[in-house]
Amino acid sequence: MIRLFFGLELLGELRMRIAAISAGIDRARWVAPENLHITLRFVGEVDEPAMEYIAGEAAAIRFEPFPVTLSGAGHFERGGRVSAVWLGVEPEPALARLRDRIEAAAVRAGQPPEGRKFRPHVTVARLNRGRPGEVRDWLAANTLFRAVPFTVAHFTLFSSTLGRSGSNYIAECRFPPEG
Ligand code: 3AM
């Protein structure tokens, strides 16, 4: 079995810029620069044939390149406790359309529909039951974060494995297929 999700890779200077703000919250588990991404569609554990179906459907998706701009910061809470801090993504209709097409492709490949609303973000750190006060300063310091736009010309099927210091993501394939 392999744990999969679709997403967008972040590269180069943008990674470095986020690494530079990956500090200042006690007990936070900061995402390593090479693991920074925007999740488009979580798939979960599937077997090899299911992965082939999913990749086959995703390979049919074609789209015009579009810009993505990271902007602002926020956090997720579960039961009043902070589980993650993230950078936001400026609304971009082409991104929402791509996400919808990946969702449709996953369902065509036999995956159950995603129930959650799409809230594009880049998770910067995860916390175990953080108190809101612990992330307040980081959020205040990064609320005006705004990155140089980057162009999205492909999306990626990532596999996720749990390592010693958290999850590691590997780009299994990129779509549209290269070459
Ligand atoms: O983009 P981020 O890092 O916020 O939280 C998981 C991570 O999101 C999310 O998928 C991304 C890659 O692992 N994820 C994990 N389990 C999930 C689930 N059951 C999930 N998303 C939706 N449903």
PDB file of C-alpha atoms and ligand atoms in Angstrom:
ATOM      1  CA  MET A   1       0.000   0.000   0.000  1.00  0.00           C
ATOM      2  CA  ILE A   2       1.133   3.531  -0.677  1.00  0.00           C
ATOM      3  CA  ARG A   3      -0.119   6.794   0.834  1.00  0.00           C
ATOM      4  CA  LEU A   4      -0.829   9.375  -1.877  1.00  0.00           C
ATOM      5  CA  PHE A   5      -1.940  12.929  -2.383  1.00  0.00           C
ATOM      6  CA  PHE A   6      -2.026  15.392  -5.270  1.00  0.00           C
ATOM      7  CA  GLY A   7      -0.350  18.731  -4.784  1.00  0.00           C
ATOM      8  CA  LEU A   8       1.821  21.535  -6.061  1.00  0.00           C
ATOM      9  CA  GLU A   9       5.552  21.614  -5.418  1.00  0.00           C
ATOM     10  CA  LEU A  10       7.209  24.751  -4.089  1.00  0.00           C
ATOM     11  CA  LEU A  11      10.677  25.420  -5.387  1.00  0.00           C
ATOM     12  CA  GLY A  12      13.874  27.381  -4.965  1.00  0.00           C
ATOM     13  CA  GLU A  13      13.734  30.783  -3.408  1.00  0.00           C
ATOM     14  CA  LEU A  14      10.191  30.392  -2.180  1.00  0.00           C
ATOM     15  CA  ARG A  15      11.240  27.363  -0.122  1.00  0.00           C
ATOM     16  CA  MET A  16      14.148  29.318   1.273  1.00  0.00           C
ATOM     17  CA  ARG A  17      11.936  32.250   2.137  1.00  0.00           C
ATOM     18  CA  ILE A  18       9.544  29.992   4.056  1.00  0.00           C
ATOM     19  CA  ALA A  19      12.470  28.243   5.768  1.00  0.00           C
ATOM     20  CA  ALA A  20      13.529  31.676   7.001  1.00  0.00           C
ATOM     21  CA  ILE A  21      10.209  32.148   8.836  1.00  0.00           C
ATOM     22  CA  SER A  22      10.165  28.546  10.141  1.00  0.00           C
ATOM     23  CA  ALA A  23      11.078  29.441  13.704  1.00  0.00           C
ATOM     24  CA  GLY A  24       9.662  31.014  16.806  1.00  0.00           C
ATOM     25  CA  ILE A  25       7.024  28.543  18.020  1.00  0.00           C
ATOM     26  CA  ASP A  26       8.017  26.236  20.890  1.00  0.00           C
ATOM     27  CA  ARG A  27       7.473  22.512  20.291  1.00  0.00           C
ATOM     28  CA  ALA A  28       6.414  23.134  16.668  1.00  0.00           C
ATOM     29  CA  ARG A  29       7.429  20.555  14.065  1.00  0.00           C
ATOM     30  CA  TRP A  30       8.583  22.679  11.129  1.00  0.00           C
ATOM     31  CA  VAL A  31       8.066  21.252   7.633  1.00  0.00           C
ATOM     32  CA  ALA A  32      11.436  20.704   5.917  1.00  0.00           C
ATOM     33  CA  PRO A  33      11.941  22.988   2.871  1.00  0.00           C
ATOM     34  CA  GLU A  34      11.899  20.050   0.435  1.00  0.00           C
ATOM     35  CA  ASN A  35       8.537  18.912   1.840  1.00  0.00           C
ATOM     36  CA  LEU A  36       6.715  22.248   1.465  1.00  0.00           C
ATOM     37  CA  HIS A  37       3.700  21.906  -0.853  1.00  0.00           C
ATOM     38  CA  ILE A  38       0.087  22.892  -1.507  1.00  0.00           C
ATOM     39  CA  THR A  39      -2.212  19.879  -1.155  1.00  0.00           C
ATOM     40  CA  LEU A  40      -4.810  19.726  -3.913  1.00  0.00           C
ATOM     41  CA  ARG A  41      -6.415  16.379  -3.076  1.00  0.00           C
ATOM     42  CA  PHE A  42      -5.622  13.895  -0.344  1.00  0.00           C
ATOM     43  CA  VAL A  43      -6.039  10.310  -1.583  1.00  0.00           C
ATOM     44  CA  GLY A  44      -4.806   8.107   1.268  1.00  0.00           C
ATOM     45  CA  GLU A  45      -3.596   4.501   1.292  1.00  0.00           C
ATOM     46  CA  VAL A  46      -4.111   2.680  -1.997  1.00  0.00           C
ATOM     47  CA  ASP A  47      -2.680  -0.430  -3.633  1.00  0.00           C
ATOM     48  CA  GLU A  48      -0.623  -0.470  -6.836  1.00  0.00           C
ATOM     49  CA  PRO A  49      -3.541  -1.039  -9.288  1.00  0.00           C
ATOM     50  CA  ALA A  50      -5.537   1.790  -7.678  1.00  0.00           C
ATOM     51  CA  MET A  51      -2.518   4.079  -8.016  1.00  0.00           C
ATOM     52  CA  GLU A  52      -2.326   3.192 -11.733  1.00  0.00           C
ATOM     53  CA  TYR A  53      -6.019   4.045 -12.223  1.00  0.00           C
ATOM     54  CA  ILE A  54      -5.633   7.341 -10.390  1.00  0.00           C
ATOM     55  CA  ALA A  55      -2.514   8.315 -12.333  1.00  0.00           C
ATOM     56  CA  GLY A  56      -4.228   7.279 -15.582  1.00  0.00           C
ATOM     57  CA  GLU A  57      -7.176   9.594 -14.945  1.00  0.00           C
ATOM     58  CA  ALA A  58      -4.916  12.443 -13.810  1.00  0.00           C
ATOM     59  CA  ALA A  59      -2.815  12.116 -16.976  1.00  0.00           C
ATOM     60  CA  ALA A  60      -5.812  13.204 -19.078  1.00  0.00           C
ATOM     61  CA  ILE A  61      -6.023  16.601 -17.348  1.00  0.00           C
ATOM     62  CA  ARG A  62      -4.735  19.500 -19.442  1.00  0.00           C
ATOM     63  CA  PHE A  63      -4.712  23.110 -18.259  1.00  0.00           C
ATOM     64  CA  GLU A  64      -3.248  26.478 -19.141  1.00  0.00           C
ATOM     65  CA  PRO A  65      -0.432  27.567 -16.791  1.00  0.00           C
ATOM     66  CA  PHE A  66      -1.650  29.949 -14.099  1.00  0.00           C
ATOM     67  CA  PRO A  67      -0.112  32.044 -11.319  1.00  0.00           C
ATOM     68  CA  VAL A  68      -0.159  31.177  -7.620  1.00  0.00           C
ATOM     69  CA  THR A  69       0.639  33.730  -4.935  1.00  0.00           C
ATOM     70  CA  LEU A  70       1.205  32.845  -1.296  1.00  0.00           C
ATOM     71  CA  SER A  71      -0.230  35.507   0.945  1.00  0.00           C
ATOM     72  CA  GLY A  72      -1.128  35.826   4.606  1.00  0.00           C
ATOM     73  CA  ALA A  73      -0.892  33.332   7.452  1.00  0.00           C
ATOM     74  CA  GLY A  74      -3.360  31.338   9.505  1.00  0.00           C
ATOM     75  CA  HIS A  75      -3.820  28.283  11.679  1.00  0.00           C
ATOM     76  CA  PHE A  76      -6.003  25.198  12.014  1.00  0.00           C
ATOM     77  CA  GLU A  77      -7.584  24.217  15.303  1.00  0.00           C
ATOM     78  CA  ARG A  78      -9.048  20.977  16.548  1.00  0.00           C
ATOM     79  CA  GLY A  79     -11.044  21.118  19.740  1.00  0.00           C
ATOM     80  CA  GLY A  80      -9.709  24.567  20.615  1.00  0.00           C
ATOM     81  CA  ARG A  81      -6.099  23.431  20.194  1.00  0.00           C
ATOM     82  CA  VAL A  82      -3.780  24.492  17.372  1.00  0.00           C
ATOM     83  CA  SER A  83      -2.787  21.646  15.029  1.00  0.00           C
ATOM     84  CA  ALA A  84      -0.965  23.619  12.309  1.00  0.00           C
ATOM     85  CA  VAL A  85       0.148  27.047  11.126  1.00  0.00           C
ATOM     86  CA  TRP A  86       0.158  27.856   7.426  1.00  0.00           C
ATOM     87  CA  LEU A  87       0.619  30.427   4.705  1.00  0.00           C
ATOM     88  CA  GLY A  88      -2.434  31.241   2.614  1.00  0.00           C
ATOM     89  CA  VAL A  89      -2.960  31.186  -1.151  1.00  0.00           C
ATOM     90  CA  GLU A  90      -4.578  34.104  -2.965  1.00  0.00           C
ATOM     91  CA  PRO A  91      -7.900  33.150  -4.579  1.00  0.00           C
ATOM     92  CA  GLU A  92      -7.258  32.010  -8.148  1.00  0.00           C
ATOM     93  CA  PRO A  93     -10.134  30.567 -10.207  1.00  0.00           C
ATOM     94  CA  ALA A  94      -7.739  28.457 -12.311  1.00  0.00           C
ATOM     95  CA  LEU A  95      -6.429  26.783  -9.150  1.00  0.00           C
ATOM     96  CA  ALA A  96      -9.960  25.976  -7.983  1.00  0.00           C
ATOM     97  CA  ARG A  97     -10.785  24.589 -11.452  1.00  0.00           C
ATOM     98  CA  LEU A  98      -7.706  22.385 -11.441  1.00  0.00           C
ATOM     99  CA  ARG A  99      -8.558  21.099  -7.982  1.00  0.00           C
ATOM    100  CA  ASP A 100     -12.124  20.287  -9.154  1.00  0.00           C
ATOM    101  CA  ARG A 101     -10.779  18.396 -12.147  1.00  0.00           C
ATOM    102  CA  ILE A 102      -8.405  16.371  -9.956  1.00  0.00           C
ATOM    103  CA  GLU A 103     -11.305  15.625  -7.612  1.00  0.00           C
ATOM    104  CA  ALA A 104     -13.382  14.388 -10.571  1.00  0.00           C
ATOM    105  CA  ALA A 105     -10.454  12.284 -11.823  1.00  0.00           C
ATOM    106  CA  ALA A 106     -10.009  10.679  -8.387  1.00  0.00           C
ATOM    107  CA  VAL A 107     -13.709   9.819  -8.236  1.00  0.00           C
ATOM    108  CA  ARG A 108     -13.612   8.378 -11.785  1.00  0.00           C
ATOM    109  CA  ALA A 109     -10.717   6.223 -10.599  1.00  0.00           C
ATOM    110  CA  GLY A 110     -12.936   4.811  -7.868  1.00  0.00           C
ATOM    111  CA  GLN A 111     -11.948   6.978  -4.880  1.00  0.00           C
ATOM    112  CA  PRO A 112     -14.654   8.205  -2.485  1.00  0.00           C
ATOM    113  CA  PRO A 113     -15.496  11.920  -2.967  1.00  0.00           C
ATOM    114  CA  GLU A 114     -13.656  14.395  -0.727  1.00  0.00           C
ATOM    115  CA  GLY A 115     -16.078  15.814   1.805  1.00  0.00           C
ATOM    116  CA  ARG A 116     -13.920  18.706   2.982  1.00  0.00           C
ATOM    117  CA  LYS A 117     -14.021  22.169   1.459  1.00  0.00           C
ATOM    118  CA  PHE A 118     -10.848  23.088  -0.478  1.00  0.00           C
ATOM    119  CA  ARG A 119      -8.778  25.540   1.558  1.00  0.00           C
ATOM    120  CA  PRO A 120      -5.466  25.900  -0.259  1.00  0.00           C
ATOM    121  CA  HIS A 121      -2.530  26.563   2.070  1.00  0.00           C
ATOM    122  CA  VAL A 122       1.086  25.687   2.724  1.00  0.00           C
ATOM    123  CA  THR A 123       1.488  24.018   6.104  1.00  0.00           C
ATOM    124  CA  VAL A 124       4.609  25.467   7.706  1.00  0.00           C
ATOM    125  CA  ALA A 125       4.495  23.704  11.086  1.00  0.00           C
ATOM    126  CA  ARG A 126       2.440  21.132  12.945  1.00  0.00           C
ATOM    127  CA  LEU A 127       1.766  21.167  16.663  1.00  0.00           C
ATOM    128  CA  ASN A 128       0.476  18.695  19.185  1.00  0.00           C
ATOM    129  CA  ARG A 129      -2.426  20.438  20.893  1.00  0.00           C
ATOM    130  CA  GLY A 130      -0.855  23.900  20.782  1.00  0.00           C
ATOM    131  CA  ARG A 131      -2.413  26.714  22.755  1.00  0.00           C
ATOM    132  CA  PRO A 132      -3.626  29.635  20.578  1.00  0.00           C
ATOM    133  CA  GLY A 133      -1.376  31.968  22.589  1.00  0.00           C
ATOM    134  CA  GLU A 134       1.676  30.002  21.496  1.00  0.00           C
ATOM    135  CA  VAL A 135       1.177  30.829  17.814  1.00  0.00           C
ATOM    136  CA  ARG A 136      -0.122  34.380  18.180  1.00  0.00           C
ATOM    137  CA  ASP A 137       3.246  36.077  17.684  1.00  0.00           C
ATOM    138  CA  TRP A 138       4.135  33.949  14.651  1.00  0.00           C
ATOM    139  CA  LEU A 139       0.768  34.717  13.040  1.00  0.00           C
ATOM    140  CA  ALA A 140       1.133  38.429  13.758  1.00  0.00           C
ATOM    141  CA  ALA A 141       4.655  38.458  12.313  1.00  0.00           C
ATOM    142  CA  ASN A 142       3.543  36.732   9.094  1.00  0.00           C
ATOM    143  CA  THR A 143       0.068  38.099   8.484  1.00  0.00           C
ATOM    144  CA  LEU A 144       1.516  40.442   5.830  1.00  0.00           C
ATOM    145  CA  PHE A 145       3.577  37.674   4.194  1.00  0.00           C
ATOM    146  CA  ARG A 146       3.361  37.928   0.422  1.00  0.00           C
ATOM    147  CA  ALA A 147       5.509  35.981  -2.007  1.00  0.00           C
ATOM    148  CA  VAL A 148       6.422  36.612  -5.615  1.00  0.00           C
ATOM    149  CA  PRO A 149       3.848  34.763  -7.784  1.00  0.00           C
ATOM    150  CA  PHE A 150       4.994  31.521  -9.371  1.00  0.00           C
ATOM    151  CA  THR A 151       3.600  29.806 -12.449  1.00  0.00           C
ATOM    152  CA  VAL A 152       1.947  26.414 -12.138  1.00  0.00           C
ATOM    153  CA  ALA A 153       2.372  24.334 -15.294  1.00  0.00           C
ATOM    154  CA  HIS A 154       2.031  20.889 -13.743  1.00  0.00           C
ATOM    155  CA  PHE A 155       0.716  19.169 -10.637  1.00  0.00           C
ATOM    156  CA  THR A 156       2.261  16.267  -8.777  1.00  0.00           C
ATOM    157  CA  LEU A 157       1.194  12.933  -7.340  1.00  0.00           C
ATOM    158  CA  PHE A 158       3.140  12.630  -4.082  1.00  0.00           C
ATOM    159  CA  SER A 159       3.695   9.575  -1.934  1.00  0.00           C
ATOM    160  CA  SER A 160       4.060  10.127   1.773  1.00  0.00           C
ATOM    161  CA  THR A 161       6.129   8.027   4.154  1.00  0.00           C
ATOM    162  CA  LEU A 162       6.544   8.499   7.853  1.00  0.00           C
ATOM    163  CA  GLY A 163      10.176   9.018   8.846  1.00  0.00           C
ATOM    164  CA  ARG A 164      11.884   9.689  12.146  1.00  0.00           C
ATOM    165  CA  SER A 165      11.340  13.422  11.978  1.00  0.00           C
ATOM    166  CA  GLY A 166       7.894  13.461  10.327  1.00  0.00           C
ATOM    167  CA  SER A 167       6.470  12.805   6.881  1.00  0.00           C
ATOM    168  CA  ASN A 168       8.612  12.697   3.759  1.00  0.00           C
ATOM    169  CA  TYR A 169       7.071  13.352   0.385  1.00  0.00           C
ATOM    170  CA  ILE A 170       8.289  11.970  -2.924  1.00  0.00           C
ATOM    171  CA  ALA A 171       7.090  13.235  -6.321  1.00  0.00           C
ATOM    172  CA  GLU A 172       5.918   9.963  -7.928  1.00  0.00           C
ATOM    173  CA  CYS A 173       4.667  11.533 -11.171  1.00  0.00           C
ATOM    174  CA  ARG A 174       3.965  14.931 -12.636  1.00  0.00           C
ATOM    175  CA  PHE A 175       0.997  15.866 -14.840  1.00  0.00           C
ATOM    176  CA  PRO A 176       0.722  16.542 -17.675  1.00  0.00           C
ATOM    177  CA  PRO A 177       3.340  13.821 -18.183  1.00  0.00           C
ATOM    178  CA  GLU A 178       6.729  15.269 -19.084  1.00  0.00           C
ATOM    179  CA  GLY A 179       8.602  14.596 -22.287  1.00  0.00           C
TER     180      GLY A 179
HETATM  181  O1  3AM B   1      -1.217  20.136   2.985  1.00  0.00           O
HETATM  182  P1  3AM B   1      -1.185  19.697   4.402  1.00  0.00           P
HETATM  183  O2  3AM B   1       0.203  19.347   4.858  1.00  0.00           O
HETATM  184  O3  3AM B   1      -1.894  20.649   5.309  1.00  0.00           O
HETATM  185  O4  3AM B   1      -2.930  17.049   6.566  1.00  0.00           O
HETATM  186  C1  3AM B   1      -2.465  16.282   5.475  1.00  0.00           C
HETATM  187  C2  3AM B   1      -1.552  17.073   4.557  1.00  0.00           C
HETATM  188  O5  3AM B   1      -2.075  18.370   4.451  1.00  0.00           O
HETATM  189  C3  3AM B   1      -3.620  15.954   4.573  1.00  0.00           C
HETATM  190  O6  3AM B   1      -3.010  15.646   3.339  1.00  0.00           O
HETATM  191  C4  3AM B   1      -1.781  16.357   3.227  1.00  0.00           C
HETATM  192  C5  3AM B   1      -0.666  15.410   2.852  1.00  0.00           C
HETATM  193  O7  3AM B   1      -0.512  14.403   3.807  1.00  0.00           O
HETATM  194  N1  3AM B   1      -4.440  14.855   5.064  1.00  0.00           N
HETATM  195  C6  3AM B   1      -4.064  13.830   5.840  1.00  0.00           C
HETATM  196  N2  3AM B   1      -5.101  13.015   6.086  1.00  0.00           N
HETATM  197  C7  3AM B   1      -6.174  13.538   5.459  1.00  0.00           C
HETATM  198  C8  3AM B   1      -7.530  13.150   5.326  1.00  0.00           C
HETATM  199  N3  3AM B   1      -8.018  12.040   5.904  1.00  0.00           N
HETATM  200  C9  3AM B   1      -5.763  14.729   4.807  1.00  0.00           C
HETATM  201  N4  3AM B   1      -6.602  15.480   4.087  1.00  0.00           N
HETATM  202  C10 3AM B   1      -7.879  15.050   3.996  1.00  0.00           C
HETATM  203  N5  3AM B   1      -8.335  13.927   4.591  1.00  0.00           N
END
